[in-house]
Short mmCIF file of C-alpha atoms in Angstrom, two decimals:
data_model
loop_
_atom_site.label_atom_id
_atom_site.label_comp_id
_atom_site.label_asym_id
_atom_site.label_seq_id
_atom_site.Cartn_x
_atom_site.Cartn_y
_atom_site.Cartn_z
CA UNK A 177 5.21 1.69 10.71
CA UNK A 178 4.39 -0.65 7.56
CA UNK A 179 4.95 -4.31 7.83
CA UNK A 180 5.72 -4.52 4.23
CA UNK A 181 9.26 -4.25 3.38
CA UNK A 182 10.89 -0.98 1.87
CA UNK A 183 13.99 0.44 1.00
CA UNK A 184 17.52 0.24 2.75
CA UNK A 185 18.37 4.37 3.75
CA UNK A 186 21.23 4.81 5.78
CA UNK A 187 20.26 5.81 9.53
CA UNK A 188 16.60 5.57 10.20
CA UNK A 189 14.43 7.77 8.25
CA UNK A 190 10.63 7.49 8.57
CA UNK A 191 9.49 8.54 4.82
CA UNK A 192 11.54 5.22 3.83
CA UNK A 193 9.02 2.85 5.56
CA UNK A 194 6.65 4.44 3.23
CA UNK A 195 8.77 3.59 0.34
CA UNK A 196 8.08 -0.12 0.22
CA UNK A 197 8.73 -2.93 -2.22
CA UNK A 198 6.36 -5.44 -1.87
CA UNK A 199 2.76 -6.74 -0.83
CA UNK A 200 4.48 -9.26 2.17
CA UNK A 201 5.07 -8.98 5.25
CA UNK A 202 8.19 -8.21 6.77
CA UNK A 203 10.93 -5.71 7.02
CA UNK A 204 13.62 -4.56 9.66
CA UNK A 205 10.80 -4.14 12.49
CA UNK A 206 9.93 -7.64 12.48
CA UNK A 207 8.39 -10.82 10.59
CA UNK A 208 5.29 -12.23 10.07
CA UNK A 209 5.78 -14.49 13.15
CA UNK A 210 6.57 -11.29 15.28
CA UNK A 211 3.28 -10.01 13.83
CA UNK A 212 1.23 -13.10 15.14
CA UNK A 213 2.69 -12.87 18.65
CA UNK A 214 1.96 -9.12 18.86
CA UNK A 215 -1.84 -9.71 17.48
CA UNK A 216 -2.41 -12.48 20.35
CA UNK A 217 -1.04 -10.85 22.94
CA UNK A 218 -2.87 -7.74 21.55
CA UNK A 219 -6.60 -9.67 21.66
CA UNK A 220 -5.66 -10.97 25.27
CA UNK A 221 -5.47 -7.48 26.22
CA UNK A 222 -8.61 -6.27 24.52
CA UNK A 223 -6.88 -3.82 22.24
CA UNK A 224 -7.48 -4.23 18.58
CA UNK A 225 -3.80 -4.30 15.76
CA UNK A 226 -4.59 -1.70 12.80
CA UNK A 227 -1.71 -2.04 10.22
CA UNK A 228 -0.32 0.87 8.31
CA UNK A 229 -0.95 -0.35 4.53
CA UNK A 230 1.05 0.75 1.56
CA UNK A 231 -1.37 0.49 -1.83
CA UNK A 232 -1.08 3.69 -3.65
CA UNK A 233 2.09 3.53 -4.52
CA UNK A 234 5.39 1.73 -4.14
CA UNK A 235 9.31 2.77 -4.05
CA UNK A 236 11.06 5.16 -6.14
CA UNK A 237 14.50 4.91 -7.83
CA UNK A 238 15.76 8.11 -5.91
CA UNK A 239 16.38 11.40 -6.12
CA UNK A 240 15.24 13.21 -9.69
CA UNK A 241 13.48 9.81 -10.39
CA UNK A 242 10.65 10.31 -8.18
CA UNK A 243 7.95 8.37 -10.10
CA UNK A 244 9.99 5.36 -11.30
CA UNK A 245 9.86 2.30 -10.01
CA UNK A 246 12.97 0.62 -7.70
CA UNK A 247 14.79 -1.74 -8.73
CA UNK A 248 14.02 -3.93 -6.01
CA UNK A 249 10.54 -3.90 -6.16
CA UNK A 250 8.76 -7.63 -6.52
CA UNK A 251 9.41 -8.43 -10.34
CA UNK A 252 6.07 -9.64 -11.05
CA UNK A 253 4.78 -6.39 -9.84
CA UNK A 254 7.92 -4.24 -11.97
CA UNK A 255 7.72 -5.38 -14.78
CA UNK A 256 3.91 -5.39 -15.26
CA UNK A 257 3.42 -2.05 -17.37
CA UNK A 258 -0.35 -2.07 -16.63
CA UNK A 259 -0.33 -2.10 -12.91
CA UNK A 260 1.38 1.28 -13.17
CA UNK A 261 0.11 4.91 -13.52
CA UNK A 262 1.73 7.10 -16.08
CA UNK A 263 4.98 8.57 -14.47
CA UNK A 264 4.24 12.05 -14.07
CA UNK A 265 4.33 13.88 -10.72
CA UNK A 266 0.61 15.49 -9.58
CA UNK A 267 0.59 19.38 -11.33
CA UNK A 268 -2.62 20.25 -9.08
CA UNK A 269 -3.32 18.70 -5.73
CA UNK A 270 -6.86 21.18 -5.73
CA UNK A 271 -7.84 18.87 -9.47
CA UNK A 272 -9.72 15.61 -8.20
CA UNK A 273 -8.64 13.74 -11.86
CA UNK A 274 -5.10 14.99 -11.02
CA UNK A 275 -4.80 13.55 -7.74
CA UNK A 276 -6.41 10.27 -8.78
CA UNK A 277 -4.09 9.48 -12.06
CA UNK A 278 -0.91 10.99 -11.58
CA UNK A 279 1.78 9.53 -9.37
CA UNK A 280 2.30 11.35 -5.78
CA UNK A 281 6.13 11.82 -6.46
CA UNK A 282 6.51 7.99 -5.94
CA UNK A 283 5.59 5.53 -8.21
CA UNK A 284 2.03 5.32 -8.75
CA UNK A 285 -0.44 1.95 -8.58
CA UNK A 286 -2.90 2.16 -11.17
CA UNK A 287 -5.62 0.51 -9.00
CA UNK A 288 -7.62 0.09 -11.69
CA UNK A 289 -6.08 -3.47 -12.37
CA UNK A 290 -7.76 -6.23 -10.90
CA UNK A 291 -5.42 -8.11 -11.40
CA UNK A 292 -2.86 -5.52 -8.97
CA UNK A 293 -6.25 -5.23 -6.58
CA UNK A 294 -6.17 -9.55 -6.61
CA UNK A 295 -2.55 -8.67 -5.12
CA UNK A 296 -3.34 -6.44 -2.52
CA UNK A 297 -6.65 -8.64 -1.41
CA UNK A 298 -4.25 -11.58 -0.50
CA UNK A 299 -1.79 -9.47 1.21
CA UNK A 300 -4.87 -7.78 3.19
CA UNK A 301 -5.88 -12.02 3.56
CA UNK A 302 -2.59 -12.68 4.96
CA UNK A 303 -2.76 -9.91 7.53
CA UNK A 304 -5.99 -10.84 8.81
CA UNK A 305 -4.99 -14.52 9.04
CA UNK A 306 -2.47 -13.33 11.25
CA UNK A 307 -4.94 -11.79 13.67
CA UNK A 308 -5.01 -7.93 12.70
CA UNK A 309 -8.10 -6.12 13.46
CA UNK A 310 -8.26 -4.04 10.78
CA UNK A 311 -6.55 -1.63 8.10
CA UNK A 312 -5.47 2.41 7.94
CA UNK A 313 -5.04 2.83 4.10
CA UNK A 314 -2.08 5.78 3.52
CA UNK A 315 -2.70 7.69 0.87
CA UNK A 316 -6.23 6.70 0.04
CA UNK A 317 -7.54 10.62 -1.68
CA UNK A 318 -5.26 9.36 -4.33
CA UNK A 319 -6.98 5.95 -5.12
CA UNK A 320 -10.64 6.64 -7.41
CA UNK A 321 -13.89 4.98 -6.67
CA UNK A 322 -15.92 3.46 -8.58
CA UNK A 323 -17.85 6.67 -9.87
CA UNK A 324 -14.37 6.65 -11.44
CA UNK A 325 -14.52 3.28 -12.62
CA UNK A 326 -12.30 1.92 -9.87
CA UNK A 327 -13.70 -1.07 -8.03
CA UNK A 328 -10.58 -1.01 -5.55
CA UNK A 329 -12.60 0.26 -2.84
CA UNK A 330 -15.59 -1.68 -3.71
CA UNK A 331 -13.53 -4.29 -3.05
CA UNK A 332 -11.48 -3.40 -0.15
CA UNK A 333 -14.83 -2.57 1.84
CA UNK A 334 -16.44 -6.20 0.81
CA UNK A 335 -13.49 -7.68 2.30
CA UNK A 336 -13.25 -5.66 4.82
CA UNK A 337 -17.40 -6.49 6.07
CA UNK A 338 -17.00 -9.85 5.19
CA UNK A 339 -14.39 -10.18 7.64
CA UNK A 340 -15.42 -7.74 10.29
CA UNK A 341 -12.38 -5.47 10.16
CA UNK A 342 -11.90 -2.15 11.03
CA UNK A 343 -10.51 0.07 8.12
CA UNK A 344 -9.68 4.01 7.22
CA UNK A 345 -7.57 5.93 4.82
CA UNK A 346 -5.67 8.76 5.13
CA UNK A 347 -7.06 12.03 3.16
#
């Protein structure tokens, strides 16, 4: 599951660790501390700690408000109009430009914003410093590249070399 936190569903459901709220670390699986220990003990072992990372998108409001925003979501990030795509479900998965700038039926990320990508850099940062090997990005066919004049993954994969970590995204 995500180490980020998401939203409080009664009874466990796993599509609500893929609702999260924030770029930390943290939720009802353990904290950052837990994270540490589990990394170490990991490396003593020789096995490598890839963590499930939530970019795309963040939490919805619930049902028949798919694509906006919870309420709970980090303010700075909330109430920042431009780190948001428009809030409009995808019409057709088979149309590339669809899939790239239309929200998923969650609140989209418009990864287009460096300033949102500065975010998501320090939370990758913060992972690493806590000894992860590397990074599975979900929903990564809906993030552009920079063909499409986003430098997310640009960005993402100089971070990644620079630091020798592993990292993949779901497509």
């Amino acid at each position: 599951n995500p180490v980020q936190p998401f939203i409080d569903v009664d009874g466990y459901d796993w599509w609500a660790t893929y609702q999260t709220l924030d770029f930390k670390i943290g939720n009802i699986y353990g904290t950052k501390k837990d994270l540490i220990i589990l990394c170490k003990e990991a490396k003593k072992r020789g096995l490598n700690v890839v963590v499930d990372v939530i970019t795309n998108h963040l939490a919805n409001d619930g049902a028949g408000r798919e694509t906006i925003p919870h309420r709970e979501i980090n303010k700075k990030i909330l109430e920042n109009k431009d780190y948001w795509k428009k809030h409009f479900k995808v019409n057709d998965f088979q149309t590339y430009k669809d899939i790239i700038e239309e929200s998923i039926g969650l609140p989209g990320l418009n990864l287009k914003n460096e300033e949102l990508q500065d975010i998501i850099l320090e939370f990758l940062g913060e992972l690493k410093d806590c000894g992860v090997s590397g990074f599975r990005f979900d929903a990564a066919k809906h993030i552009g590249l920079p063909s499409d004049g986003v430098s997310y993954f640009k960005r993402v994969k100089d971070f990644l070399d620079k630091n020798n970590l592993i990292g993949y995204g779901e497509f």
